[in-house]
Structures are given as C-alpha cells and as structure tokens.
Amino acid sequence: MATIRNLKIKTSTCKRIVKELNSYEKEVETEAAKTAEMKERGADPYDLKQQENVLAESRMMVPDCRKRLEAALTDLKATLAEIKESNQERAEVEEAEAEAAITQVETVAQTAES
C-alpha cells in the first residue's frame, strides 16, 4: 500500500531528475561550444579528440536521464492514484505537490519532443 512518505519520495525523485536533465542539457551546450571553439583555433588533435569524447559522454546522459524520468513519472502517477483510492488523511498537500511535479515533468517531456 502506498504511503504519504512514498509519495513524497517519488515526487522528490521526479524533481531531482528534472534538475539533472536540465543540467545535462546545459552541459551539452557548453561542451559543444567548447569543441567548436577548439576546432576554430586549430587545437591539438589529441586535445580535440578528448573534448569530443567529453561531448559524446554528455550527449549519452540526456536520453538515459529521459528514460529515468519517464519511469519515475509512471511510478509517481501510480502511487498518486493508489493514495487517492485509499483516501488517506493529510494527503492533500502531498497530492497537490505530486500533481505539480507531474505537470512539470510532462512539460519538460513535451519540450524535449519538439
């Protein structure tokens, strides 16, 4: 049976993964700019290769993070539905926070698809 504590944990998990996703996306932009700048100035081929590896690793993290976010969102929705069915007391605040997190995650997912 889902508890309020589980709901809080799953809500926090979704929020954390959204922050991670934003961080990885910013990192990809930064590393891509750094790689382009290194190519422009004709950096050492070894250094350029290492920078391209860093960029590739950063890019690999974005899809992984999206998968984890989708799994966490599914889990959160299931827990929220279970708590609503059981009509647990004192759950209104946590339910509202969970629904806000779901909305935020779905917004992030929609912008990622576009």
PDB file of N, CA and C in Angstrom:
ATOM      1  N   MET A   1       0.841  -1.187   0.000  1.00  0.00           N
ATOM      2  CA  MET A   1       0.000   0.000   0.000  1.00  0.00           C
ATOM      3  C   MET A   1       0.886   1.251   0.000  1.00  0.00           C
ATOM      4  N   ALA A   2       0.539   2.180  -0.837  1.00  0.00           N
ATOM      5  CA  ALA A   2       1.308   3.417  -0.944  1.00  0.00           C
ATOM      6  C   ALA A   2       1.063   4.297   0.273  1.00  0.00           C
ATOM      7  N   THR A   3       2.119   4.933   0.724  1.00  0.00           N
ATOM      8  CA  THR A   3       2.009   5.823   1.866  1.00  0.00           C
ATOM      9  C   THR A   3       2.346   7.243   1.431  1.00  0.00           C
ATOM     10  N   ILE A   4       2.038   8.173   2.317  1.00  0.00           N
ATOM     11  CA  ILE A   4       2.356   9.577   2.055  1.00  0.00           C
ATOM     12  C   ILE A   4       3.872   9.731   1.903  1.00  0.00           C
ATOM     13  N   ARG A   5       4.618   9.007   2.708  1.00  0.00           N
ATOM     14  CA  ARG A   5       6.078   9.069   2.647  1.00  0.00           C
ATOM     15  C   ARG A   5       6.568   8.629   1.269  1.00  0.00           C
ATOM     16  N   ASN A   6       6.009   7.544   0.737  1.00  0.00           N
ATOM     17  CA  ASN A   6       6.386   7.079  -0.603  1.00  0.00           C
ATOM     18  C   ASN A   6       6.071   8.134  -1.654  1.00  0.00           C
ATOM     19  N   LEU A   7       4.929   8.793  -1.493  1.00  0.00           N
ATOM     20  CA  LEU A   7       4.538   9.832  -2.441  1.00  0.00           C
ATOM     21  C   LEU A   7       5.553  10.978  -2.412  1.00  0.00           C
ATOM     22  N   LYS A   8       5.962  11.386  -1.219  1.00  0.00           N
ATOM     23  CA  LYS A   8       6.948  12.461  -1.092  1.00  0.00           C
ATOM     24  C   LYS A   8       8.266  12.054  -1.757  1.00  0.00           C
ATOM     25  N   ILE A   9       8.688  10.818  -1.528  1.00  0.00           N
ATOM     26  CA  ILE A   9       9.945  10.331  -2.101  1.00  0.00           C
ATOM     27  C   ILE A   9       9.872  10.322  -3.622  1.00  0.00           C
ATOM     28  N   LYS A  10       8.785   9.821  -4.164  1.00  0.00           N
ATOM     29  CA  LYS A  10       8.645   9.735  -5.625  1.00  0.00           C
ATOM     30  C   LYS A  10       8.528  11.128  -6.255  1.00  0.00           C
ATOM     31  N   THR A  11       7.871  12.042  -5.546  1.00  0.00           N
ATOM     32  CA  THR A  11       7.776  13.418  -6.025  1.00  0.00           C
ATOM     33  C   THR A  11       9.159  14.056  -6.062  1.00  0.00           C
ATOM     34  N   SER A  12       9.914  13.878  -4.997  1.00  0.00           N
ATOM     35  CA  SER A  12      11.268  14.434  -4.940  1.00  0.00           C
ATOM     36  C   SER A  12      12.167  13.822  -5.998  1.00  0.00           C
ATOM     37  N   THR A  13      11.979  12.539  -6.256  1.00  0.00           N
ATOM     38  CA  THR A  13      12.764  11.862  -7.290  1.00  0.00           C
ATOM     39  C   THR A  13      12.516  12.504  -8.651  1.00  0.00           C
ATOM     40  N   CYS A  14      11.255  12.746  -8.968  1.00  0.00           N
ATOM     41  CA  CYS A  14      10.925  13.384 -10.253  1.00  0.00           C
ATOM     42  C   CYS A  14      11.558  14.771 -10.354  1.00  0.00           C
ATOM     43  N   LYS A  15      11.451  15.537  -9.277  1.00  0.00           N
ATOM     44  CA  LYS A  15      12.023  16.883  -9.290  1.00  0.00           C
ATOM     45  C   LYS A  15      13.534  16.829  -9.478  1.00  0.00           C
ATOM     46  N   ARG A  16      14.195  15.888  -8.807  1.00  0.00           N
ATOM     47  CA  ARG A  16      15.642  15.764  -8.913  1.00  0.00           C
ATOM     48  C   ARG A  16      16.050  15.382 -10.336  1.00  0.00           C
ATOM     49  N   ILE A  17      15.323  14.461 -10.940  1.00  0.00           N
ATOM     50  CA  ILE A  17      15.675  14.025 -12.295  1.00  0.00           C
ATOM     51  C   ILE A  17      15.454  15.152 -13.302  1.00  0.00           C
ATOM     52  N   VAL A  18      14.427  15.975 -13.095  1.00  0.00           N
ATOM     53  CA  VAL A  18      14.212  17.133 -13.978  1.00  0.00           C
ATOM     54  C   VAL A  18      15.413  18.076 -13.881  1.00  0.00           C
ATOM     55  N   LYS A  19      15.895  18.301 -12.657  1.00  0.00           N
ATOM     56  CA  LYS A  19      17.075  19.161 -12.482  1.00  0.00           C
ATOM     57  C   LYS A  19      18.293  18.551 -13.162  1.00  0.00           C
ATOM     58  N   GLU A  20      18.464  17.237 -13.013  1.00  0.00           N
ATOM     59  CA  GLU A  20      19.586  16.562 -13.667  1.00  0.00           C
ATOM     60  C   GLU A  20      19.505  16.716 -15.178  1.00  0.00           C
ATOM     61  N   LEU A  21      18.308  16.518 -15.733  1.00  0.00           N
ATOM     62  CA  LEU A  21      18.121  16.633 -17.176  1.00  0.00           C
ATOM     63  C   LEU A  21      18.491  18.031 -17.659  1.00  0.00           C
ATOM     64  N   ASN A  22      18.018  19.050 -16.948  1.00  0.00           N
ATOM     65  CA  ASN A  22      18.357  20.427 -17.320  1.00  0.00           C
ATOM     66  C   ASN A  22      19.865  20.645 -17.245  1.00  0.00           C
ATOM     67  N   SER A  23      20.489  20.099 -16.227  1.00  0.00           N
ATOM     68  CA  SER A  23      21.929  20.245 -16.060  1.00  0.00           C
ATOM     69  C   SER A  23      22.687  19.577 -17.207  1.00  0.00           C
ATOM     70  N   TYR A  24      22.278  18.370 -17.573  1.00  0.00           N
ATOM     71  CA  TYR A  24      22.950  17.666 -18.675  1.00  0.00           C
ATOM     72  C   TYR A  24      22.754  18.401 -19.994  1.00  0.00           C
ATOM     73  N   GLU A  25      21.567  18.944 -20.223  1.00  0.00           N
ATOM     74  CA  GLU A  25      21.329  19.680 -21.467  1.00  0.00           C
ATOM     75  C   GLU A  25      22.210  20.925 -21.546  1.00  0.00           C
ATOM     76  N   LYS A  26      22.355  21.627 -20.413  1.00  0.00           N
ATOM     77  CA  LYS A  26      23.241  22.796 -20.388  1.00  0.00           C
ATOM     78  C   LYS A  26      24.689  22.379 -20.610  1.00  0.00           C
ATOM     79  N   GLU A  27      25.065  21.245 -20.016  1.00  0.00           N
ATOM     80  CA  GLU A  27      26.430  20.750 -20.177  1.00  0.00           C
ATOM     81  C   GLU A  27      26.720  20.422 -21.638  1.00  0.00           C
ATOM     82  N   VAL A  28      25.753  19.834 -22.341  1.00  0.00           N
ATOM     83  CA  VAL A  28      25.939  19.512 -23.758  1.00  0.00           C
ATOM     84  C   VAL A  28      26.162  20.792 -24.555  1.00  0.00           C
ATOM     85  N   GLU A  29      25.365  21.821 -24.271  1.00  0.00           N
ATOM     86  CA  GLU A  29      25.527  23.090 -24.978  1.00  0.00           C
ATOM     87  C   GLU A  29      26.915  23.682 -24.723  1.00  0.00           C
ATOM     88  N   THR A  30      27.339  23.667 -23.467  1.00  0.00           N
ATOM     89  CA  THR A  30      28.636  24.224 -23.106  1.00  0.00           C
ATOM     90  C   THR A  30      29.775  23.461 -23.764  1.00  0.00           C
ATOM     91  N   GLU A  31      29.711  22.142 -23.704  1.00  0.00           N
ATOM     92  CA  GLU A  31      30.774  21.325 -24.283  1.00  0.00           C
ATOM     93  C   GLU A  31      30.793  21.435 -25.811  1.00  0.00           C
ATOM     94  N   ALA A  32      29.610  21.563 -26.430  1.00  0.00           N
ATOM     95  CA  ALA A  32      29.556  21.721 -27.884  1.00  0.00           C
ATOM     96  C   ALA A  32      30.213  23.043 -28.295  1.00  0.00           C
ATOM     97  N   ALA A  33      29.937  24.093 -27.524  1.00  0.00           N
ATOM     98  CA  ALA A  33      30.553  25.389 -27.821  1.00  0.00           C
ATOM     99  C   ALA A  33      32.069  25.319 -27.638  1.00  0.00           C
ATOM    100  N   LYS A  34      32.499  24.631 -26.595  1.00  0.00           N
ATOM    101  CA  LYS A  34      33.937  24.492 -26.332  1.00  0.00           C
ATOM    102  C   LYS A  34      34.622  23.698 -27.447  1.00  0.00           C
ATOM    103  N   THR A  35      33.952  22.640 -27.919  1.00  0.00           N
ATOM    104  CA  THR A  35      34.506  21.829 -29.003  1.00  0.00           C
ATOM    105  C   THR A  35      34.612  22.648 -30.295  1.00  0.00           C
ATOM    106  N   ALA A  36      33.558  23.398 -30.594  1.00  0.00           N
ATOM    107  CA  ALA A  36      33.578  24.230 -31.802  1.00  0.00           C
ATOM    108  C   ALA A  36      34.688  25.275 -31.730  1.00  0.00           C
ATOM    109  N   GLU A  37      34.873  25.848 -30.559  1.00  0.00           N
ATOM    110  CA  GLU A  37      35.916  26.856 -30.389  1.00  0.00           C
ATOM    111  C   GLU A  37      37.301  26.234 -30.556  1.00  0.00           C
ATOM    112  N   MET A  38      37.463  25.025 -30.039  1.00  0.00           N
ATOM    113  CA  MET A  38      38.753  24.333 -30.183  1.00  0.00           C
ATOM    114  C   MET A  38      39.035  24.026 -31.654  1.00  0.00           C
ATOM    115  N   LYS A  39      38.003  23.645 -32.409  1.00  0.00           N
ATOM    116  CA  LYS A  39      38.182  23.363 -33.837  1.00  0.00           C
ATOM    117  C   LYS A  39      38.568  24.627 -34.584  1.00  0.00           C
ATOM    118  N   GLU A  40      37.924  25.750 -34.216  1.00  0.00           N
ATOM    119  CA  GLU A  40      38.206  27.028 -34.875  1.00  0.00           C
ATOM    120  C   GLU A  40      39.658  27.454 -34.705  1.00  0.00           C
ATOM    121  N   ARG A  41      40.173  27.313 -33.485  1.00  0.00           N
ATOM    122  CA  ARG A  41      41.534  27.779 -33.254  1.00  0.00           C
ATOM    123  C   ARG A  41      42.574  26.742 -33.618  1.00  0.00           C
ATOM    124  N   GLY A  42      42.146  25.577 -34.097  1.00  0.00           N
ATOM    125  CA  GLY A  42      43.089  24.558 -34.537  1.00  0.00           C
ATOM    126  C   GLY A  42      43.848  23.919 -33.393  1.00  0.00           C
ATOM    127  N   ALA A  43      43.113  23.477 -32.388  1.00  0.00           N
ATOM    128  CA  ALA A  43      43.725  22.873 -31.201  1.00  0.00           C
ATOM    129  C   ALA A  43      44.422  21.557 -31.557  1.00  0.00           C
ATOM    130  N   ASP A  44      45.241  21.114 -30.643  1.00  0.00           N
ATOM    131  CA  ASP A  44      45.959  19.853 -30.794  1.00  0.00           C
ATOM    132  C   ASP A  44      44.945  18.728 -31.038  1.00  0.00           C
ATOM    133  N   PRO A  45      45.206  17.847 -32.017  1.00  0.00           N
ATOM    134  CA  PRO A  45      44.259  16.772 -32.330  1.00  0.00           C
ATOM    135  C   PRO A  45      43.917  15.880 -31.128  1.00  0.00           C
ATOM    136  N   TYR A  46      44.898  15.620 -30.278  1.00  0.00           N
ATOM    137  CA  TYR A  46      44.631  14.790 -29.091  1.00  0.00           C
ATOM    138  C   TYR A  46      43.649  15.497 -28.151  1.00  0.00           C
ATOM    139  N   ASP A  47      43.896  16.784 -27.901  1.00  0.00           N
ATOM    140  CA  ASP A  47      43.001  17.552 -27.026  1.00  0.00           C
ATOM    141  C   ASP A  47      41.602  17.631 -27.617  1.00  0.00           C
ATOM    142  N   LEU A  48      41.533  17.826 -28.925  1.00  0.00           N
ATOM    143  CA  LEU A  48      40.244  17.896 -29.602  1.00  0.00           C
ATOM    144  C   LEU A  48      39.497  16.568 -29.492  1.00  0.00           C
ATOM    145  N   LYS A  49      40.214  15.471 -29.660  1.00  0.00           N
ATOM    146  CA  LYS A  49      39.608  14.143 -29.546  1.00  0.00           C
ATOM    147  C   LYS A  49      39.069  13.925 -28.126  1.00  0.00           C
ATOM    148  N   GLN A  50      39.829  14.335 -27.127  1.00  0.00           N
ATOM    149  CA  GLN A  50      39.380  14.204 -25.738  1.00  0.00           C
ATOM    150  C   GLN A  50      38.129  15.046 -25.489  1.00  0.00           C
ATOM    151  N   GLN A  51      38.099  16.244 -26.031  1.00  0.00           N
ATOM    152  CA  GLN A  51      36.935  17.115 -25.872  1.00  0.00           C
ATOM    153  C   GLN A  51      35.717  16.517 -26.566  1.00  0.00           C
ATOM    154  N   GLU A  52      35.923  15.909 -27.729  1.00  0.00           N
ATOM    155  CA  GLU A  52      34.810  15.259 -28.430  1.00  0.00           C
ATOM    156  C   GLU A  52      34.280  14.072 -27.622  1.00  0.00           C
ATOM    157  N   ASN A  53      35.165  13.365 -26.930  1.00  0.00           N
ATOM    158  CA  ASN A  53      34.734  12.270 -26.062  1.00  0.00           C
ATOM    159  C   ASN A  53      33.898  12.792 -24.893  1.00  0.00           C
ATOM    160  N   VAL A  54      34.312  13.916 -24.324  1.00  0.00           N
ATOM    161  CA  VAL A  54      33.546  14.534 -23.232  1.00  0.00           C
ATOM    162  C   VAL A  54      32.157  14.915 -23.732  1.00  0.00           C
ATOM    163  N   LEU A  55      32.102  15.499 -24.915  1.00  0.00           N
ATOM    164  CA  LEU A  55      30.825  15.895 -25.507  1.00  0.00           C
ATOM    165  C   LEU A  55      29.942  14.678 -25.767  1.00  0.00           C
ATOM    166  N   ALA A  56      30.526  13.609 -26.277  1.00  0.00           N
ATOM    167  CA  ALA A  56      29.762  12.387 -26.553  1.00  0.00           C
ATOM    168  C   ALA A  56      29.197  11.788 -25.262  1.00  0.00           C
ATOM    169  N   GLU A  57      29.990  11.792 -24.210  1.00  0.00           N
ATOM    170  CA  GLU A  57      29.505  11.279 -22.923  1.00  0.00           C
ATOM    171  C   GLU A  57      28.363  12.121 -22.392  1.00  0.00           C
ATOM    172  N   SER A  58      28.471  13.422 -22.533  1.00  0.00           N
ATOM    173  CA  SER A  58      27.401  14.311 -22.079  1.00  0.00           C
ATOM    174  C   SER A  58      26.120  14.053 -22.868  1.00  0.00           C
ATOM    175  N   ARG A  59      26.267  13.869 -24.169  1.00  0.00           N
ATOM    176  CA  ARG A  59      25.092  13.601 -25.006  1.00  0.00           C
ATOM    177  C   ARG A  59      24.438  12.269 -24.672  1.00  0.00           C
ATOM    178  N   MET A  60      25.227  11.285 -24.254  1.00  0.00           N
ATOM    179  CA  MET A  60      24.681   9.977 -23.894  1.00  0.00           C
ATOM    180  C   MET A  60      23.839  10.049 -22.619  1.00  0.00           C
ATOM    181  N   MET A  61      24.145  11.000 -21.764  1.00  0.00           N
ATOM    182  CA  MET A  61      23.429  11.097 -20.489  1.00  0.00           C
ATOM    183  C   MET A  61      22.005  11.635 -20.654  1.00  0.00           C
ATOM    184  N   VAL A  62      21.757  12.427 -21.671  1.00  0.00           N
ATOM    185  CA  VAL A  62      20.435  13.027 -21.854  1.00  0.00           C
ATOM    186  C   VAL A  62      19.358  11.960 -22.098  1.00  0.00           C
ATOM    187  N   PRO A  63      19.521  11.036 -23.053  1.00  0.00           N
ATOM    188  CA  PRO A  63      18.486  10.008 -23.244  1.00  0.00           C
ATOM    189  C   PRO A  63      18.309   9.105 -22.015  1.00  0.00           C
ATOM    190  N   ASP A  64      19.427   8.800 -21.349  1.00  0.00           N
ATOM    191  CA  ASP A  64      19.346   7.988 -20.137  1.00  0.00           C
ATOM    192  C   ASP A  64      18.518   8.695 -19.070  1.00  0.00           C
ATOM    193  N   CYS A  65      18.754   9.970 -18.916  1.00  0.00           N
ATOM    194  CA  CYS A  65      18.029  10.758 -17.928  1.00  0.00           C
ATOM    195  C   CYS A  65      16.541  10.833 -18.293  1.00  0.00           C
ATOM    196  N   ARG A  66      16.239  10.957 -19.577  1.00  0.00           N
ATOM    197  CA  ARG A  66      14.833  10.994 -20.009  1.00  0.00           C
ATOM    198  C   ARG A  66      14.129   9.674 -19.700  1.00  0.00           C
ATOM    199  N   LYS A  67      14.835   8.545 -19.903  1.00  0.00           N
ATOM    200  CA  LYS A  67      14.252   7.237 -19.585  1.00  0.00           C
ATOM    201  C   LYS A  67      13.949   7.122 -18.097  1.00  0.00           C
ATOM    202  N   ARG A  68      14.906   7.558 -17.275  1.00  0.00           N
ATOM    203  CA  ARG A  68      14.692   7.506 -15.832  1.00  0.00           C
ATOM    204  C   ARG A  68      13.543   8.414 -15.415  1.00  0.00           C
ATOM    205  N   LEU A  69      13.419   9.555 -16.091  1.00  0.00           N
ATOM    206  CA  LEU A  69      12.341  10.490 -15.792  1.00  0.00           C
ATOM    207  C   LEU A  69      10.982   9.890 -16.144  1.00  0.00           C
ATOM    208  N   GLU A  70      10.899   9.231 -17.289  1.00  0.00           N
ATOM    209  CA  GLU A  70       9.645   8.580 -17.679  1.00  0.00           C
ATOM    210  C   GLU A  70       9.261   7.489 -16.690  1.00  0.00           C
ATOM    211  N   ALA A  71      10.243   6.704 -16.251  1.00  0.00           N
ATOM    212  CA  ALA A  71       9.973   5.637 -15.277  1.00  0.00           C
ATOM    213  C   ALA A  71       9.522   6.228 -13.940  1.00  0.00           C
ATOM    214  N   ALA A  72      10.190   7.288 -13.507  1.00  0.00           N
ATOM    215  CA  ALA A  72       9.828   7.925 -12.237  1.00  0.00           C
ATOM    216  C   ALA A  72       8.434   8.551 -12.326  1.00  0.00           C
ATOM    217  N   LEU A  73       8.106   9.120 -13.472  1.00  0.00           N
ATOM    218  CA  LEU A  73       6.784   9.720 -13.663  1.00  0.00           C
ATOM    219  C   LEU A  73       5.692   8.660 -13.609  1.00  0.00           C
ATOM    220  N   THR A  74       5.915   7.551 -14.267  1.00  0.00           N
ATOM    221  CA  THR A  74       4.947   6.452 -14.243  1.00  0.00           C
ATOM    222  C   THR A  74       4.744   5.953 -12.814  1.00  0.00           C
ATOM    223  N   ASP A  75       5.828   5.805 -12.099  1.00  0.00           N
ATOM    224  CA  ASP A  75       5.776   5.351 -10.708  1.00  0.00           C
ATOM    225  C   ASP A  75       5.024   6.353  -9.833  1.00  0.00           C
ATOM    226  N   LEU A  76       5.301   7.638 -10.029  1.00  0.00           N
ATOM    227  CA  LEU A  76       4.635   8.679  -9.253  1.00  0.00           C
ATOM    228  C   LEU A  76       3.133   8.692  -9.517  1.00  0.00           C
ATOM    229  N   LYS A  77       2.757   8.580 -10.783  1.00  0.00           N
ATOM    230  CA  LYS A  77       1.329   8.564 -11.126  1.00  0.00           C
ATOM    231  C   LYS A  77       0.622   7.371 -10.488  1.00  0.00           C
ATOM    232  N   ALA A  78       1.266   6.209 -10.499  1.00  0.00           N
ATOM    233  CA  ALA A  78       0.669   5.019  -9.901  1.00  0.00           C
ATOM    234  C   ALA A  78       0.500   5.187  -8.393  1.00  0.00           C
ATOM    235  N   THR A  79       1.513   5.723  -7.748  1.00  0.00           N
ATOM    236  CA  THR A  79       1.443   5.940  -6.300  1.00  0.00           C
ATOM    237  C   THR A  79       0.370   6.958  -5.966  1.00  0.00           C
ATOM    238  N   LEU A  80       0.290   8.023  -6.740  1.00  0.00           N
ATOM    239  CA  LEU A  80      -0.724   9.052  -6.501  1.00  0.00           C
ATOM    240  C   LEU A  80      -2.125   8.480  -6.665  1.00  0.00           C
ATOM    241  N   ALA A  81      -2.326   7.674  -7.692  1.00  0.00           N
ATOM    242  CA  ALA A  81      -3.637   7.053  -7.907  1.00  0.00           C
ATOM    243  C   ALA A  81      -3.997   6.129  -6.753  1.00  0.00           C
ATOM    244  N   GLU A  82      -3.014   5.381  -6.273  1.00  0.00           N
ATOM    245  CA  GLU A  82      -3.251   4.459  -5.160  1.00  0.00           C
ATOM    246  C   GLU A  82      -3.624   5.220  -3.886  1.00  0.00           C
ATOM    247  N   ILE A  83      -2.980   6.337  -3.634  1.00  0.00           N
ATOM    248  CA  ILE A  83      -3.287   7.123  -2.438  1.00  0.00           C
ATOM    249  C   ILE A  83      -4.665   7.761  -2.561  1.00  0.00           C
ATOM    250  N   LYS A  84      -5.005   8.229  -3.748  1.00  0.00           N
ATOM    251  CA  LYS A  84      -6.338   8.816  -3.939  1.00  0.00           C
ATOM    252  C   LYS A  84      -7.426   7.770  -3.730  1.00  0.00           C
ATOM    253  N   GLU A  85      -7.176   6.549  -4.178  1.00  0.00           N
ATOM    254  CA  GLU A  85      -8.155   5.470  -3.990  1.00  0.00           C
ATOM    255  C   GLU A  85      -8.346   5.130  -2.520  1.00  0.00           C
ATOM    256  N   SER A  86      -7.263   5.162  -1.760  1.00  0.00           N
ATOM    257  CA  SER A  86      -7.350   4.772  -0.353  1.00  0.00           C
ATOM    258  C   SER A  86      -7.840   5.909   0.535  1.00  0.00           C
ATOM    259  N   ASN A  87      -7.937   7.121  -0.019  1.00  0.00           N
ATOM    260  CA  ASN A  87      -8.434   8.278   0.726  1.00  0.00           C
ATOM    261  C   ASN A  87      -7.723   8.487   2.048  1.00  0.00           C
ATOM    262  N   GLN A  88      -6.416   8.458   2.006  1.00  0.00           N
ATOM    263  CA  GLN A  88      -5.638   8.670   3.231  1.00  0.00           C
ATOM    264  C   GLN A  88      -5.768  10.109   3.694  1.00  0.00           C
ATOM    265  N   GLU A  89      -5.782  10.277   5.008  1.00  0.00           N
ATOM    266  CA  GLU A  89      -5.882  11.614   5.583  1.00  0.00           C
ATOM    267  C   GLU A  89      -4.557  12.346   5.422  1.00  0.00           C
ATOM    268  N   ARG A  90      -4.618  13.685   5.494  1.00  0.00           N
ATOM    269  CA  ARG A  90      -3.445  14.552   5.416  1.00  0.00           C
ATOM    270  C   ARG A  90      -2.692  14.415   4.102  1.00  0.00           C
ATOM    271  N   ALA A  91      -3.325  13.951   3.079  1.00  0.00           N
ATOM    272  CA  ALA A  91      -2.626  13.721   1.817  1.00  0.00           C
ATOM    273  C   ALA A  91      -2.820  14.853   0.815  1.00  0.00           C
ATOM    274  N   GLU A  92      -3.671  15.810   1.122  1.00  0.00           N
ATOM    275  CA  GLU A  92      -3.993  16.856   0.143  1.00  0.00           C
ATOM    276  C   GLU A  92      -2.764  17.655  -0.283  1.00  0.00           C
ATOM    277  N   VAL A  93      -1.947  18.051   0.676  1.00  0.00           N
ATOM    278  CA  VAL A  93      -0.774  18.865   0.359  1.00  0.00           C
ATOM    279  C   VAL A  93       0.205  18.064  -0.499  1.00  0.00           C
ATOM    280  N   GLU A  94       0.461  16.823  -0.108  1.00  0.00           N
ATOM    281  CA  GLU A  94       1.385  15.987  -0.861  1.00  0.00           C
ATOM    282  C   GLU A  94       0.832  15.666  -2.243  1.00  0.00           C
ATOM    283  N   GLU A  95      -0.483  15.464  -2.334  1.00  0.00           N
ATOM    284  CA  GLU A  95      -1.102  15.198  -3.637  1.00  0.00           C
ATOM    285  C   GLU A  95      -0.937  16.401  -4.556  1.00  0.00           C
ATOM    286  N   ALA A  96      -1.147  17.594  -4.005  1.00  0.00           N
ATOM    287  CA  ALA A  96      -1.000  18.809  -4.810  1.00  0.00           C
ATOM    288  C   ALA A  96       0.437  18.966  -5.288  1.00  0.00           C
ATOM    289  N   GLU A  97       1.386  18.678  -4.398  1.00  0.00           N
ATOM    290  CA  GLU A  97       2.798  18.774  -4.774  1.00  0.00           C
ATOM    291  C   GLU A  97       3.152  17.737  -5.836  1.00  0.00           C
ATOM    292  N   ALA A  98       2.613  16.535  -5.687  1.00  0.00           N
ATOM    293  CA  ALA A  98       2.867  15.472  -6.663  1.00  0.00           C
ATOM    294  C   ALA A  98       2.265  15.837  -8.015  1.00  0.00           C
ATOM    295  N   GLU A  99       1.062  16.379  -8.017  1.00  0.00           N
ATOM    296  CA  GLU A  99       0.423  16.776  -9.274  1.00  0.00           C
ATOM    297  C   GLU A  99       1.201  17.905  -9.947  1.00  0.00           C
ATOM    298  N   ALA A 100       1.739  18.821  -9.139  1.00  0.00           N
ATOM    299  CA  ALA A 100       2.564  19.892  -9.703  1.00  0.00           C
ATOM    300  C   ALA A 100       3.832  19.312 -10.331  1.00  0.00           C
ATOM    301  N   ALA A 101       4.425  18.328  -9.673  1.00  0.00           N
ATOM    302  CA  ALA A 101       5.619  17.681 -10.220  1.00  0.00           C
ATOM    303  C   ALA A 101       5.292  16.949 -11.514  1.00  0.00           C
ATOM    304  N   ILE A 102       4.144  16.286 -11.560  1.00  0.00           N
ATOM    305  CA  ILE A 102       3.723  15.577 -12.775  1.00  0.00           C
ATOM    306  C   ILE A 102       3.570  16.566 -13.921  1.00  0.00           C
ATOM    307  N   THR A 103       2.936  17.699 -13.653  1.00  0.00           N
ATOM    308  CA  THR A 103       2.751  18.723 -14.675  1.00  0.00           C
ATOM    309  C   THR A 103       4.101  19.235 -15.177  1.00  0.00           C
ATOM    310  N   GLN A 104       5.027  19.464 -14.236  1.00  0.00           N
ATOM    311  CA  GLN A 104       6.348  19.956 -14.610  1.00  0.00           C
ATOM    312  C   GLN A 104       7.086  18.935 -15.480  1.00  0.00           C
ATOM    313  N   VAL A 105       7.027  17.671 -15.092  1.00  0.00           N
ATOM    314  CA  VAL A 105       7.707  16.621 -15.843  1.00  0.00           C
ATOM    315  C   VAL A 105       7.100  16.486 -17.239  1.00  0.00           C
ATOM    316  N   GLU A 106       5.782  16.529 -17.328  1.00  0.00           N
ATOM    317  CA  GLU A 106       5.134  16.405 -18.634  1.00  0.00           C
ATOM    318  C   GLU A 106       5.479  17.589 -19.526  1.00  0.00           C
ATOM    319  N   THR A 107       5.612  18.777 -18.949  1.00  0.00           N
ATOM    320  CA  THR A 107       6.014  19.950 -19.719  1.00  0.00           C
ATOM    321  C   THR A 107       7.421  19.773 -20.265  1.00  0.00           C
ATOM    322  N   VAL A 108       8.323  19.283 -19.419  1.00  0.00           N
ATOM    323  CA  VAL A 108       9.704  19.042 -19.843  1.00  0.00           C
ATOM    324  C   VAL A 108       9.724  17.983 -20.946  1.00  0.00           C
ATOM    325  N   ALA A 109       8.924  16.953 -20.800  1.00  0.00           N
ATOM    326  CA  ALA A 109       8.888  15.881 -21.807  1.00  0.00           C
ATOM    327  C   ALA A 109       8.360  16.413 -23.135  1.00  0.00           C
ATOM    328  N   GLN A 110       7.351  17.277 -23.104  1.00  0.00           N
ATOM    329  CA  GLN A 110       6.797  17.823 -24.337  1.00  0.00           C
ATOM    330  C   GLN A 110       7.795  18.723 -25.050  1.00  0.00           C
ATOM    331  N   THR A 111       8.527  19.552 -24.293  1.00  0.00           N
ATOM    332  CA  THR A 111       9.505  20.424 -24.932  1.00  0.00           C
ATOM    333  C   THR A 111      10.672  19.616 -25.485  1.00  0.00           C
ATOM    334  N   ALA A 112      10.966  18.484 -24.874  1.00  0.00           N
ATOM    335  CA  ALA A 112      12.046  17.638 -25.375  1.00  0.00           C
ATOM    336  C   ALA A 112      11.650  16.973 -26.695  1.00  0.00           C
ATOM    337  N   GLU A 113      10.379  16.660 -26.848  1.00  0.00           N
ATOM    338  CA  GLU A 113       9.912  16.018 -28.071  1.00  0.00           C
ATOM    339  C   GLU A 113       9.888  16.969 -29.255  1.00  0.00           C
ATOM    340  N   SER A 114       9.698  18.266 -28.984  1.00  0.00           N
ATOM    341  CA  SER A 114       9.613  19.232 -30.086  1.00  0.00           C
ATOM    342  C   SER A 114      10.942  19.573 -30.668  1.00  0.00           C
TER     343      SER A 114
END
